[in-house]
Amino acid sequence: MSTRRSPSRPSLRPERTEVLRLPDGRELWLRPVQPADAAPIAGAFELLTEDEVRRRYLHPVKALSPDYLQTLVHPVPGQTFAVVAAEPLPPGEALVGALARLNRDPGCDSAEFAILVSHFVSGQGLGVALMRRLVEWAEAHGIRRIWGDVLDENTAMIALALAMGFQREMSPESPNLLRITLDLAPPKRLPRR
């Protein structure tokens, strides 16, 4: 997958839009979620397999509630961040093939992540691209640890996390869950003069 950065945005801003060329030749935009993405996200959810939904939500979910969708597409500045991999069309018109979000834990310098990549675009490196964007946002907002609970059978997510330096341990929530965590480097401090 090659990445071309949008010329109108600085290259190190997590809120930028990147053009991703997938190995299969398709082009997607990796960009922050927008309010207009609510309907395309709901529509894409209906195309997911039961297994994809269970691996992301850890239990069966029939549909995304309107309240959940509104929370997802209206991130709270400095507290939540969501990014999508979508067709190169305006928000609201673009099909959304993958989504990642990060929610800061209340009063802490840690945040929970979640990633969902549809089978329509899986195996194309999107999980790594989404996770890198979440890490960039976390670092830019003073978050020192990101974590997520993953079903122990979700070998693709576990392999991605381990390849990116995450550690794994049994989740306190359930014996069939792993908690994967990534400690981020503290910010570099400039020497005092």
PDB file of C-alpha atoms in Angstrom:
ATOM      1  CA  MET A   1       0.000   0.000   0.000  1.00  0.00           C
ATOM      2  CA  SER A   2       1.402   3.368  -0.922  1.00  0.00           C
ATOM      3  CA  THR A   3       0.460   6.561   0.826  1.00  0.00           C
ATOM      4  CA  ARG A   4       0.260  10.024  -0.646  1.00  0.00           C
ATOM      5  CA  ARG A   5      -0.390  12.847   1.754  1.00  0.00           C
ATOM      6  CA  SER A   6      -2.883  15.534   0.909  1.00  0.00           C
ATOM      7  CA  PRO A   7      -0.916  18.608  -0.191  1.00  0.00           C
ATOM      8  CA  SER A   8      -3.221  20.930   1.756  1.00  0.00           C
ATOM      9  CA  ARG A   9      -2.454  19.434   5.195  1.00  0.00           C
ATOM     10  CA  PRO A  10       0.731  19.114   7.229  1.00  0.00           C
ATOM     11  CA  SER A  11       2.076  15.575   7.129  1.00  0.00           C
ATOM     12  CA  LEU A  12       2.123  15.018  10.886  1.00  0.00           C
ATOM     13  CA  ARG A  13      -1.437  16.085  11.724  1.00  0.00           C
ATOM     14  CA  PRO A  14      -3.619  13.125  12.736  1.00  0.00           C
ATOM     15  CA  GLU A  15      -6.620  15.022  11.343  1.00  0.00           C
ATOM     16  CA  ARG A  16      -5.203  14.973   7.800  1.00  0.00           C
ATOM     17  CA  THR A  17      -6.602  13.092   4.814  1.00  0.00           C
ATOM     18  CA  GLU A  18      -4.340  10.539   3.174  1.00  0.00           C
ATOM     19  CA  VAL A  19      -4.843   8.897  -0.172  1.00  0.00           C
ATOM     20  CA  LEU A  20      -4.199   5.167   0.183  1.00  0.00           C
ATOM     21  CA  ARG A  21      -3.502   3.012  -2.846  1.00  0.00           C
ATOM     22  CA  LEU A  22      -4.337  -0.559  -1.826  1.00  0.00           C
ATOM     23  CA  PRO A  23      -2.351  -3.524  -3.155  1.00  0.00           C
ATOM     24  CA  ASP A  24      -5.381  -4.549  -5.237  1.00  0.00           C
ATOM     25  CA  GLY A  25      -5.340  -1.140  -7.007  1.00  0.00           C
ATOM     26  CA  ARG A  26      -8.296   0.480  -5.238  1.00  0.00           C
ATOM     27  CA  GLU A  27      -7.902   3.970  -3.804  1.00  0.00           C
ATOM     28  CA  LEU A  28      -9.333   4.985  -0.439  1.00  0.00           C
ATOM     29  CA  TRP A  29      -9.173   8.117   1.649  1.00  0.00           C
ATOM     30  CA  LEU A  30      -8.039   7.708   5.249  1.00  0.00           C
ATOM     31  CA  ARG A  31      -9.627  10.678   6.981  1.00  0.00           C
ATOM     32  CA  PRO A  32     -11.322  11.769  10.200  1.00  0.00           C
ATOM     33  CA  VAL A  33     -14.951  10.763  10.493  1.00  0.00           C
ATOM     34  CA  GLN A  34     -17.501  13.440   9.578  1.00  0.00           C
ATOM     35  CA  PRO A  35     -21.154  13.847  10.690  1.00  0.00           C
ATOM     36  CA  ALA A  36     -22.282  13.051   7.132  1.00  0.00           C
ATOM     37  CA  ASP A  37     -20.671   9.590   7.479  1.00  0.00           C
ATOM     38  CA  ALA A  38     -23.433   8.355   9.834  1.00  0.00           C
ATOM     39  CA  ALA A  39     -25.681   6.937   7.095  1.00  0.00           C
ATOM     40  CA  PRO A  40     -22.828   5.308   5.124  1.00  0.00           C
ATOM     41  CA  ILE A  41     -21.482   3.738   8.338  1.00  0.00           C
ATOM     42  CA  ALA A  42     -24.936   2.377   9.203  1.00  0.00           C
ATOM     43  CA  GLY A  43     -25.289   1.037   5.657  1.00  0.00           C
ATOM     44  CA  ALA A  44     -21.862  -0.580   5.725  1.00  0.00           C
ATOM     45  CA  PHE A  45     -22.661  -2.194   9.082  1.00  0.00           C
ATOM     46  CA  GLU A  46     -25.557  -4.060   7.448  1.00  0.00           C
ATOM     47  CA  LEU A  47     -23.083  -5.638   4.977  1.00  0.00           C
ATOM     48  CA  LEU A  48     -20.815  -7.052   7.706  1.00  0.00           C
ATOM     49  CA  THR A  49     -20.831 -10.739   8.527  1.00  0.00           C
ATOM     50  CA  GLU A  50     -21.969 -11.881  11.975  1.00  0.00           C
ATOM     51  CA  ASP A  51     -18.383 -12.892  12.728  1.00  0.00           C
ATOM     52  CA  GLU A  52     -17.011  -9.429  11.823  1.00  0.00           C
ATOM     53  CA  VAL A  53     -19.550  -7.805  14.136  1.00  0.00           C
ATOM     54  CA  ARG A  54     -18.868 -10.239  16.982  1.00  0.00           C
ATOM     55  CA  ARG A  55     -15.102  -9.754  16.699  1.00  0.00           C
ATOM     56  CA  ARG A  56     -15.472  -5.970  16.906  1.00  0.00           C
ATOM     57  CA  TYR A  57     -18.254  -5.664  19.495  1.00  0.00           C
ATOM     58  CA  LEU A  58     -17.437  -8.920  21.349  1.00  0.00           C
ATOM     59  CA  HIS A  59     -21.098 -10.018  21.115  1.00  0.00           C
ATOM     60  CA  PRO A  60     -23.855 -10.052  18.466  1.00  0.00           C
ATOM     61  CA  VAL A  61     -25.196  -6.638  17.428  1.00  0.00           C
ATOM     62  CA  LYS A  62     -28.068  -6.398  14.935  1.00  0.00           C
ATOM     63  CA  ALA A  63     -27.834  -2.686  14.107  1.00  0.00           C
ATOM     64  CA  LEU A  64     -26.068   0.476  15.249  1.00  0.00           C
ATOM     65  CA  SER A  65     -28.350   2.674  17.331  1.00  0.00           C
ATOM     66  CA  PRO A  66     -28.898   6.266  16.219  1.00  0.00           C
ATOM     67  CA  ASP A  67     -27.388   7.500  19.516  1.00  0.00           C
ATOM     68  CA  TYR A  68     -24.246   5.391  19.025  1.00  0.00           C
ATOM     69  CA  LEU A  69     -23.870   6.628  15.443  1.00  0.00           C
ATOM     70  CA  GLN A  70     -24.207  10.255  16.529  1.00  0.00           C
ATOM     71  CA  THR A  71     -21.574   9.762  19.242  1.00  0.00           C
ATOM     72  CA  LEU A  72     -19.273   8.090  16.729  1.00  0.00           C
ATOM     73  CA  VAL A  73     -19.505  10.828  14.067  1.00  0.00           C
ATOM     74  CA  HIS A  74     -19.301  13.728  16.562  1.00  0.00           C
ATOM     75  CA  PRO A  75     -16.017  13.092  18.411  1.00  0.00           C
ATOM     76  CA  VAL A  76     -15.407  15.234  21.473  1.00  0.00           C
ATOM     77  CA  PRO A  77     -12.262  17.322  20.798  1.00  0.00           C
ATOM     78  CA  GLY A  78      -9.316  16.062  22.823  1.00  0.00           C
ATOM     79  CA  GLN A  79     -11.326  13.110  24.193  1.00  0.00           C
ATOM     80  CA  THR A  80     -12.340  10.968  21.229  1.00  0.00           C
ATOM     81  CA  PHE A  81     -11.089  10.458  17.712  1.00  0.00           C
ATOM     82  CA  ALA A  82     -12.464   8.389  14.847  1.00  0.00           C
ATOM     83  CA  VAL A  83     -11.008   7.823  11.412  1.00  0.00           C
ATOM     84  CA  VAL A  84     -12.466   6.065   8.374  1.00  0.00           C
ATOM     85  CA  ALA A  85     -11.130   4.468   5.221  1.00  0.00           C
ATOM     86  CA  ALA A  86     -13.665   5.473   2.595  1.00  0.00           C
ATOM     87  CA  GLU A  87     -14.153   5.851  -1.114  1.00  0.00           C
ATOM     88  CA  PRO A  88     -12.593   9.018  -2.542  1.00  0.00           C
ATOM     89  CA  LEU A  89     -15.910  10.896  -2.467  1.00  0.00           C
ATOM     90  CA  PRO A  90     -17.330  13.577  -0.159  1.00  0.00           C
ATOM     91  CA  PRO A  91     -18.499  12.443   3.296  1.00  0.00           C
ATOM     92  CA  GLY A  92     -22.065  11.175   3.094  1.00  0.00           C
ATOM     93  CA  GLU A  93     -21.557   9.919  -0.457  1.00  0.00           C
ATOM     94  CA  ALA A  94     -18.574   7.654   0.194  1.00  0.00           C
ATOM     95  CA  LEU A  95     -18.878   4.015   1.199  1.00  0.00           C
ATOM     96  CA  VAL A  96     -16.949   3.388   4.412  1.00  0.00           C
ATOM     97  CA  GLY A  97     -14.868   0.205   4.370  1.00  0.00           C
ATOM     98  CA  ALA A  98     -13.062   0.539   7.696  1.00  0.00           C
ATOM     99  CA  LEU A  99     -13.354   2.530  10.893  1.00  0.00           C
ATOM    100  CA  ALA A 100     -11.159   3.063  13.940  1.00  0.00           C
ATOM    101  CA  ARG A 101     -11.812   5.031  17.083  1.00  0.00           C
ATOM    102  CA  LEU A 102     -10.006   6.018  20.240  1.00  0.00           C
ATOM    103  CA  ASN A 103     -11.760   7.058  23.489  1.00  0.00           C
ATOM    104  CA  ARG A 104      -9.740   8.638  26.278  1.00  0.00           C
ATOM    105  CA  ASP A 105     -10.335   7.009  29.644  1.00  0.00           C
ATOM    106  CA  PRO A 106     -11.910   9.592  32.008  1.00  0.00           C
ATOM    107  CA  GLY A 107      -9.286  11.486  33.986  1.00  0.00           C
ATOM    108  CA  CYS A 108      -6.407   9.344  32.673  1.00  0.00           C
ATOM    109  CA  ASP A 109      -3.620   9.442  30.115  1.00  0.00           C
ATOM    110  CA  SER A 110      -4.845   6.186  28.539  1.00  0.00           C
ATOM    111  CA  ALA A 111      -7.417   5.458  25.846  1.00  0.00           C
ATOM    112  CA  GLU A 112      -9.343   2.479  24.516  1.00  0.00           C
ATOM    113  CA  PHE A 113      -9.157   1.730  20.793  1.00  0.00           C
ATOM    114  CA  ALA A 114     -11.378  -0.224  18.444  1.00  0.00           C
ATOM    115  CA  ILE A 115     -10.863  -1.075  14.772  1.00  0.00           C
ATOM    116  CA  LEU A 116     -13.228  -2.656  12.269  1.00  0.00           C
ATOM    117  CA  VAL A 117     -12.144  -3.528   8.740  1.00  0.00           C
ATOM    118  CA  SER A 118     -14.832  -4.928   6.442  1.00  0.00           C
ATOM    119  CA  HIS A 119     -14.175  -8.125   4.528  1.00  0.00           C
ATOM    120  CA  PHE A 120     -14.533  -6.051   1.345  1.00  0.00           C
ATOM    121  CA  VAL A 121     -11.166  -4.385   2.067  1.00  0.00           C
ATOM    122  CA  SER A 122      -9.489  -6.761   4.514  1.00  0.00           C
ATOM    123  CA  GLY A 123      -5.987  -8.063   3.885  1.00  0.00           C
ATOM    124  CA  GLN A 124      -4.919  -4.748   2.320  1.00  0.00           C
ATOM    125  CA  GLY A 125      -2.954  -3.245   5.217  1.00  0.00           C
ATOM    126  CA  LEU A 126      -5.745  -0.973   6.461  1.00  0.00           C
ATOM    127  CA  GLY A 127      -5.505  -2.206  10.051  1.00  0.00           C
ATOM    128  CA  VAL A 128      -1.917  -0.982  10.289  1.00  0.00           C
ATOM    129  CA  ALA A 129      -2.761   2.366   8.648  1.00  0.00           C
ATOM    130  CA  LEU A 130      -5.705   2.901  11.014  1.00  0.00           C
ATOM    131  CA  MET A 131      -3.693   1.944  14.096  1.00  0.00           C
ATOM    132  CA  ARG A 132      -0.857   4.287  13.114  1.00  0.00           C
ATOM    133  CA  ARG A 133      -3.348   7.154  12.837  1.00  0.00           C
ATOM    134  CA  LEU A 134      -4.768   6.347  16.287  1.00  0.00           C
ATOM    135  CA  VAL A 135      -1.257   6.299  17.757  1.00  0.00           C
ATOM    136  CA  GLU A 136      -0.452   9.672  16.135  1.00  0.00           C
ATOM    137  CA  TRP A 137      -3.601  11.213  17.604  1.00  0.00           C
ATOM    138  CA  ALA A 138      -2.898   9.704  21.025  1.00  0.00           C
ATOM    139  CA  GLU A 139       0.646  11.069  21.065  1.00  0.00           C
ATOM    140  CA  ALA A 140      -0.567  14.509  19.950  1.00  0.00           C
ATOM    141  CA  HIS A 141      -3.086  14.559  22.825  1.00  0.00           C
ATOM    142  CA  GLY A 142      -0.869  13.416  25.698  1.00  0.00           C
ATOM    143  CA  ILE A 143      -2.107   9.845  25.855  1.00  0.00           C
ATOM    144  CA  ARG A 144       0.609   7.508  27.129  1.00  0.00           C
ATOM    145  CA  ARG A 145      -1.109   4.113  26.738  1.00  0.00           C
ATOM    146  CA  ILE A 146      -3.673   2.731  24.327  1.00  0.00           C
ATOM    147  CA  TRP A 147      -5.470  -0.519  24.973  1.00  0.00           C
ATOM    148  CA  GLY A 148      -8.226  -2.730  23.644  1.00  0.00           C
ATOM    149  CA  ASP A 149      -9.929  -5.997  24.512  1.00  0.00           C
ATOM    150  CA  VAL A 150      -9.776  -8.575  21.725  1.00  0.00           C
ATOM    151  CA  LEU A 151     -11.338 -12.025  21.457  1.00  0.00           C
ATOM    152  CA  ASP A 152      -8.575 -14.606  21.801  1.00  0.00           C
ATOM    153  CA  GLU A 153      -9.691 -16.123  18.477  1.00  0.00           C
ATOM    154  CA  ASN A 154      -9.190 -12.821  16.601  1.00  0.00           C
ATOM    155  CA  THR A 155      -5.757 -13.847  15.375  1.00  0.00           C
ATOM    156  CA  ALA A 156      -5.552 -11.139  12.707  1.00  0.00           C
ATOM    157  CA  MET A 157      -5.975  -8.301  15.248  1.00  0.00           C
ATOM    158  CA  ILE A 158      -3.634  -9.962  17.727  1.00  0.00           C
ATOM    159  CA  ALA A 159      -0.941 -10.433  15.057  1.00  0.00           C
ATOM    160  CA  LEU A 160      -1.293  -6.793  13.942  1.00  0.00           C
ATOM    161  CA  ALA A 161      -1.001  -5.571  17.529  1.00  0.00           C
ATOM    162  CA  LEU A 162       2.033  -7.700  18.338  1.00  0.00           C
ATOM    163  CA  ALA A 163       3.760  -6.600  15.121  1.00  0.00           C
ATOM    164  CA  MET A 164       3.228  -2.968  16.201  1.00  0.00           C
ATOM    165  CA  GLY A 165       4.723  -3.506  19.667  1.00  0.00           C
ATOM    166  CA  PHE A 166       1.616  -4.133  21.771  1.00  0.00           C
ATOM    167  CA  GLN A 167       1.808  -6.379  24.819  1.00  0.00           C
ATOM    168  CA  ARG A 168      -0.939  -8.857  25.638  1.00  0.00           C
ATOM    169  CA  GLU A 169      -2.404 -10.157  28.864  1.00  0.00           C
ATOM    170  CA  MET A 170      -5.625 -11.809  29.942  1.00  0.00           C
ATOM    171  CA  SER A 171      -8.470  -9.328  30.142  1.00  0.00           C
ATOM    172  CA  PRO A 172     -10.046  -8.718  33.532  1.00  0.00           C
ATOM    173  CA  GLU A 173     -13.437  -8.791  31.774  1.00  0.00           C
ATOM    174  CA  SER A 174     -13.544 -12.380  30.497  1.00  0.00           C
ATOM    175  CA  PRO A 175     -11.347 -15.476  30.120  1.00  0.00           C
ATOM    176  CA  ASN A 176     -11.767 -15.533  26.310  1.00  0.00           C
ATOM    177  CA  LEU A 177     -10.538 -11.931  25.926  1.00  0.00           C
ATOM    178  CA  LEU A 178      -7.021 -10.615  25.678  1.00  0.00           C
ATOM    179  CA  ARG A 179      -6.180  -7.060  26.662  1.00  0.00           C
ATOM    180  CA  ILE A 180      -3.583  -5.634  24.330  1.00  0.00           C
ATOM    181  CA  THR A 181      -1.738  -2.478  25.345  1.00  0.00           C
ATOM    182  CA  LEU A 182       0.802  -0.165  23.795  1.00  0.00           C
ATOM    183  CA  ASP A 183       2.859   2.168  25.953  1.00  0.00           C
ATOM    184  CA  LEU A 184       3.701   5.327  24.045  1.00  0.00           C
ATOM    185  CA  ALA A 185       6.920   7.250  24.449  1.00  0.00           C
ATOM    186  CA  PRO A 186       6.702  10.317  26.666  1.00  0.00           C
ATOM    187  CA  PRO A 187       6.948  13.619  24.827  1.00  0.00           C
ATOM    188  CA  LYS A 188      10.446  14.893  24.199  1.00  0.00           C
ATOM    189  CA  ARG A 189      11.235  17.857  26.375  1.00  0.00           C
ATOM    190  CA  LEU A 190      13.356  20.692  25.136  1.00  0.00           C
ATOM    191  CA  PRO A 191      16.330  21.555  27.336  1.00  0.00           C
ATOM    192  CA  ARG A 192      15.937  24.630  29.523  1.00  0.00           C
ATOM    193  CA  ARG A 193      18.106  27.586  28.732  1.00  0.00           C
TER     194      ARG A 193
END
